[in-house]
């Protein structure tokens, strides 16, 4: 995806600081039926500076944005990081991430989602919103308790 940006997050969800990876060489988004979307990103790292700095870690949030509109094409967490040497390009850091549907696939949801939904998309949106944003709430009125 030549017309995309790859960003990684530092901080905590909701107060993330996003940093664009300027050494990105290749981005591939994989979208298959009945599977979570995946992103594979190859980053040029000729002197191991990115790897040595520890810029990337497993379960870190990452995203892919469209270059012109800044629309988010992919949002997920890193699952695998590999460094390898390519004869023509030098040292490469390969990052593989899966979107949040992977977590839904592996986790039992103990919330009742019965009710009226206009379409399947609104039900999926309700499940995603509950899982990502509602599972842990910070109650500022009660003195900062997690609920």
mmCIF file of C-alpha atoms in Angstrom:
data_model
loop_
_atom_site.group_PDB
_atom_site.id
_atom_site.type_symbol
_atom_site.label_atom_id
_atom_site.label_comp_id
_atom_site.label_asym_id
_atom_site.label_seq_id
_atom_site.Cartn_x
_atom_site.Cartn_y
_atom_site.Cartn_z
ATOM 1 C CA UNK A 1 0.000 0.000 0.000
ATOM 2 C CA UNK A 2 2.079 2.867 -1.265
ATOM 3 C CA UNK A 3 -0.521 5.434 -0.267
ATOM 4 C CA UNK A 4 -0.663 4.602 3.419
ATOM 5 C CA UNK A 5 0.854 5.547 6.747
ATOM 6 C CA UNK A 6 1.772 3.073 9.489
ATOM 7 C CA UNK A 7 1.521 4.333 13.078
ATOM 8 C CA UNK A 8 2.318 2.775 16.438
ATOM 9 C CA UNK A 9 0.892 3.812 19.793
ATOM 10 C CA UNK A 10 2.531 4.568 23.087
ATOM 11 C CA UNK A 11 0.523 5.209 26.226
ATOM 12 C CA UNK A 12 -2.816 3.668 27.134
ATOM 13 C CA UNK A 13 -5.989 3.251 25.027
ATOM 14 C CA UNK A 14 -7.914 6.492 25.078
ATOM 15 C CA UNK A 15 -4.789 8.572 25.686
ATOM 16 C CA UNK A 16 -2.580 7.027 23.016
ATOM 17 C CA UNK A 17 0.190 9.017 21.412
ATOM 18 C CA UNK A 18 0.467 7.886 17.778
ATOM 19 C CA UNK A 19 3.840 8.011 16.015
ATOM 20 C CA UNK A 20 4.225 7.525 12.268
ATOM 21 C CA UNK A 21 6.853 5.012 11.156
ATOM 22 C CA UNK A 22 8.916 6.839 8.548
ATOM 23 C CA UNK A 23 10.939 3.758 7.473
ATOM 24 C CA UNK A 24 7.900 1.750 6.333
ATOM 25 C CA UNK A 25 8.594 -0.071 3.082
ATOM 26 C CA UNK A 26 5.613 -2.345 2.581
ATOM 27 C CA UNK A 27 2.105 -2.691 4.031
ATOM 28 C CA UNK A 28 -0.218 -5.581 3.281
ATOM 29 C CA UNK A 29 -3.727 -5.891 4.744
ATOM 30 C CA UNK A 30 -5.250 -9.369 4.614
ATOM 31 C CA UNK A 31 -9.035 -9.654 4.849
ATOM 32 C CA UNK A 32 -10.489 -13.176 4.685
ATOM 33 C CA UNK A 33 -14.008 -14.405 5.423
ATOM 34 C CA UNK A 34 -14.437 -15.715 9.003
ATOM 35 C CA UNK A 35 -10.974 -14.526 10.015
ATOM 36 C CA UNK A 36 -9.751 -11.379 11.777
ATOM 37 C CA UNK A 37 -8.106 -8.864 9.467
ATOM 38 C CA UNK A 38 -4.329 -8.874 9.521
ATOM 39 C CA UNK A 39 -1.695 -6.306 8.648
ATOM 40 C CA UNK A 40 1.856 -7.180 7.688
ATOM 41 C CA UNK A 41 4.305 -4.302 7.652
ATOM 42 C CA UNK A 42 7.954 -4.369 6.603
ATOM 43 C CA UNK A 43 10.174 -1.649 8.027
ATOM 44 C CA UNK A 44 13.664 -0.830 6.807
ATOM 45 C CA UNK A 45 16.078 -1.078 9.729
ATOM 46 C CA UNK A 46 19.595 -1.066 8.198
ATOM 47 C CA UNK A 47 21.475 -0.390 11.467
ATOM 48 C CA UNK A 48 19.092 -2.178 13.852
ATOM 49 C CA UNK A 49 18.236 1.197 15.392
ATOM 50 C CA UNK A 50 14.471 0.562 15.471
ATOM 51 C CA UNK A 51 14.867 -2.933 16.873
ATOM 52 C CA UNK A 52 17.434 -1.798 19.443
ATOM 53 C CA UNK A 53 15.243 1.127 20.531
ATOM 54 C CA UNK A 54 12.386 -1.279 21.270
ATOM 55 C CA UNK A 55 9.858 0.788 19.330
ATOM 56 C CA UNK A 56 7.639 -2.267 18.829
ATOM 57 C CA UNK A 57 6.388 -4.907 21.243
ATOM 58 C CA UNK A 58 3.760 -7.640 21.223
ATOM 59 C CA UNK A 59 0.184 -6.454 21.863
ATOM 60 C CA UNK A 60 1.115 -2.863 21.094
ATOM 61 C CA UNK A 61 -1.604 -0.956 19.244
ATOM 62 C CA UNK A 62 -0.899 -0.112 15.600
ATOM 63 C CA UNK A 63 -2.894 1.360 12.741
ATOM 64 C CA UNK A 64 -2.725 1.887 8.997
ATOM 65 C CA UNK A 65 -4.083 5.165 7.613
ATOM 66 C CA UNK A 66 -4.898 6.176 4.039
ATOM 67 C CA UNK A 67 -2.399 8.836 2.974
ATOM 68 C CA UNK A 68 -4.700 11.528 1.581
ATOM 69 C CA UNK A 69 -7.800 11.307 3.809
ATOM 70 C CA UNK A 70 -6.172 9.899 6.973
ATOM 71 C CA UNK A 71 -9.008 7.355 7.138
ATOM 72 C CA UNK A 72 -8.084 4.410 9.354
ATOM 73 C CA UNK A 73 -7.854 1.275 7.213
ATOM 74 C CA UNK A 74 -6.662 -1.037 9.980
ATOM 75 C CA UNK A 75 -6.529 -0.875 13.785
ATOM 76 C CA UNK A 76 -5.217 -3.734 15.873
ATOM 77 C CA UNK A 77 -2.462 -5.161 18.045
ATOM 78 C CA UNK A 78 0.956 -6.583 17.171
ATOM 79 C CA UNK A 79 1.105 -10.356 17.473
ATOM 80 C CA UNK A 80 4.488 -11.145 15.926
ATOM 81 C CA UNK A 81 7.747 -9.299 15.267
ATOM 82 C CA UNK A 82 10.609 -10.713 13.210
ATOM 83 C CA UNK A 83 13.932 -9.253 12.129
ATOM 84 C CA UNK A 84 15.601 -10.683 9.039
ATOM 85 C CA UNK A 85 18.194 -9.757 6.450
ATOM 86 C CA UNK A 86 17.236 -9.257 2.803
ATOM 87 C CA UNK A 87 20.101 -9.353 0.265
ATOM 88 C CA UNK A 88 18.843 -6.354 -1.706
ATOM 89 C CA UNK A 89 17.219 -4.269 1.068
ATOM 90 C CA UNK A 90 19.347 -5.009 4.133
ATOM 91 C CA UNK A 91 17.951 -5.475 7.648
ATOM 92 C CA UNK A 92 14.124 -5.622 7.749
ATOM 93 C CA UNK A 93 11.769 -5.625 10.720
ATOM 94 C CA UNK A 94 8.526 -7.450 9.917
ATOM 95 C CA UNK A 95 5.509 -6.655 12.097
ATOM 96 C CA UNK A 96 2.306 -8.712 11.979
ATOM 97 C CA UNK A 97 -0.860 -7.466 13.673
ATOM 98 C CA UNK A 98 -4.465 -8.640 13.986
ATOM 99 C CA UNK A 99 -7.502 -6.476 14.449
ATOM 100 C CA UNK A 100 -9.709 -6.606 17.525
ATOM 101 C CA UNK A 101 -12.001 -9.285 16.098
ATOM 102 C CA UNK A 102 -9.250 -11.780 17.029
ATOM 103 C CA UNK A 103 -9.938 -11.010 20.700
ATOM 104 C CA UNK A 104 -13.662 -11.505 20.166
ATOM 105 C CA UNK A 105 -12.952 -14.838 18.500
ATOM 106 C CA UNK A 106 -11.002 -16.116 21.502
ATOM 107 C CA UNK A 107 -12.970 -14.623 24.393
ATOM 108 C CA UNK A 108 -16.319 -15.494 25.929
ATOM 109 C CA UNK A 109 -18.513 -12.404 26.051
ATOM 110 C CA UNK A 110 -20.631 -12.348 29.198
ATOM 111 C CA UNK A 111 -22.836 -9.442 28.143
ATOM 112 C CA UNK A 112 -26.433 -9.822 26.941
ATOM 113 C CA UNK A 113 -26.680 -8.365 23.452
ATOM 114 C CA UNK A 114 -30.299 -9.370 22.892
ATOM 115 C CA UNK A 115 -32.418 -6.511 21.632
ATOM 116 C CA UNK A 116 -33.422 -4.760 18.465
ATOM 117 C CA UNK A 117 -30.726 -4.161 15.881
ATOM 118 C CA UNK A 118 -31.528 -2.748 12.454
ATOM 119 C CA UNK A 119 -28.956 -4.929 10.739
ATOM 120 C CA UNK A 120 -26.067 -7.280 11.423
ATOM 121 C CA UNK A 121 -23.583 -4.403 11.213
ATOM 122 C CA UNK A 122 -25.165 -2.591 14.165
ATOM 123 C CA UNK A 123 -24.950 -5.758 16.294
ATOM 124 C CA UNK A 124 -21.266 -6.179 15.392
ATOM 125 C CA UNK A 125 -20.669 -2.503 16.194
ATOM 126 C CA UNK A 126 -22.351 -2.936 19.610
ATOM 127 C CA UNK A 127 -20.163 -5.956 20.389
ATOM 128 C CA UNK A 128 -16.973 -4.169 19.291
ATOM 129 C CA UNK A 129 -17.866 -1.025 21.244
ATOM 130 C CA UNK A 130 -18.612 -3.046 24.376
ATOM 131 C CA UNK A 131 -15.422 -5.070 24.133
ATOM 132 C CA UNK A 132 -13.019 -2.262 23.296
ATOM 133 C CA UNK A 133 -14.504 0.713 25.143
ATOM 134 C CA UNK A 134 -16.977 -0.417 27.794
ATOM 135 C CA UNK A 135 -15.392 -3.366 29.543
ATOM 136 C CA UNK A 136 -13.421 -1.124 31.918
ATOM 137 C CA UNK A 137 -14.904 2.247 32.854
ATOM 138 C CA UNK A 138 -13.226 4.896 34.952
ATOM 139 C CA UNK A 139 -15.798 6.408 37.322
ATOM 140 C CA UNK A 140 -14.661 9.960 38.038
ATOM 141 C CA UNK A 141 -17.749 10.760 40.132
ATOM 142 C CA UNK A 142 -16.953 8.036 42.693
ATOM 143 C CA UNK A 143 -13.389 9.168 43.275
ATOM 144 C CA UNK A 144 -11.696 7.325 40.434
ATOM 145 C CA UNK A 145 -12.851 3.727 40.865
ATOM 146 C CA UNK A 146 -12.750 1.264 38.026
ATOM 147 C CA UNK A 147 -16.178 -0.276 37.374
#
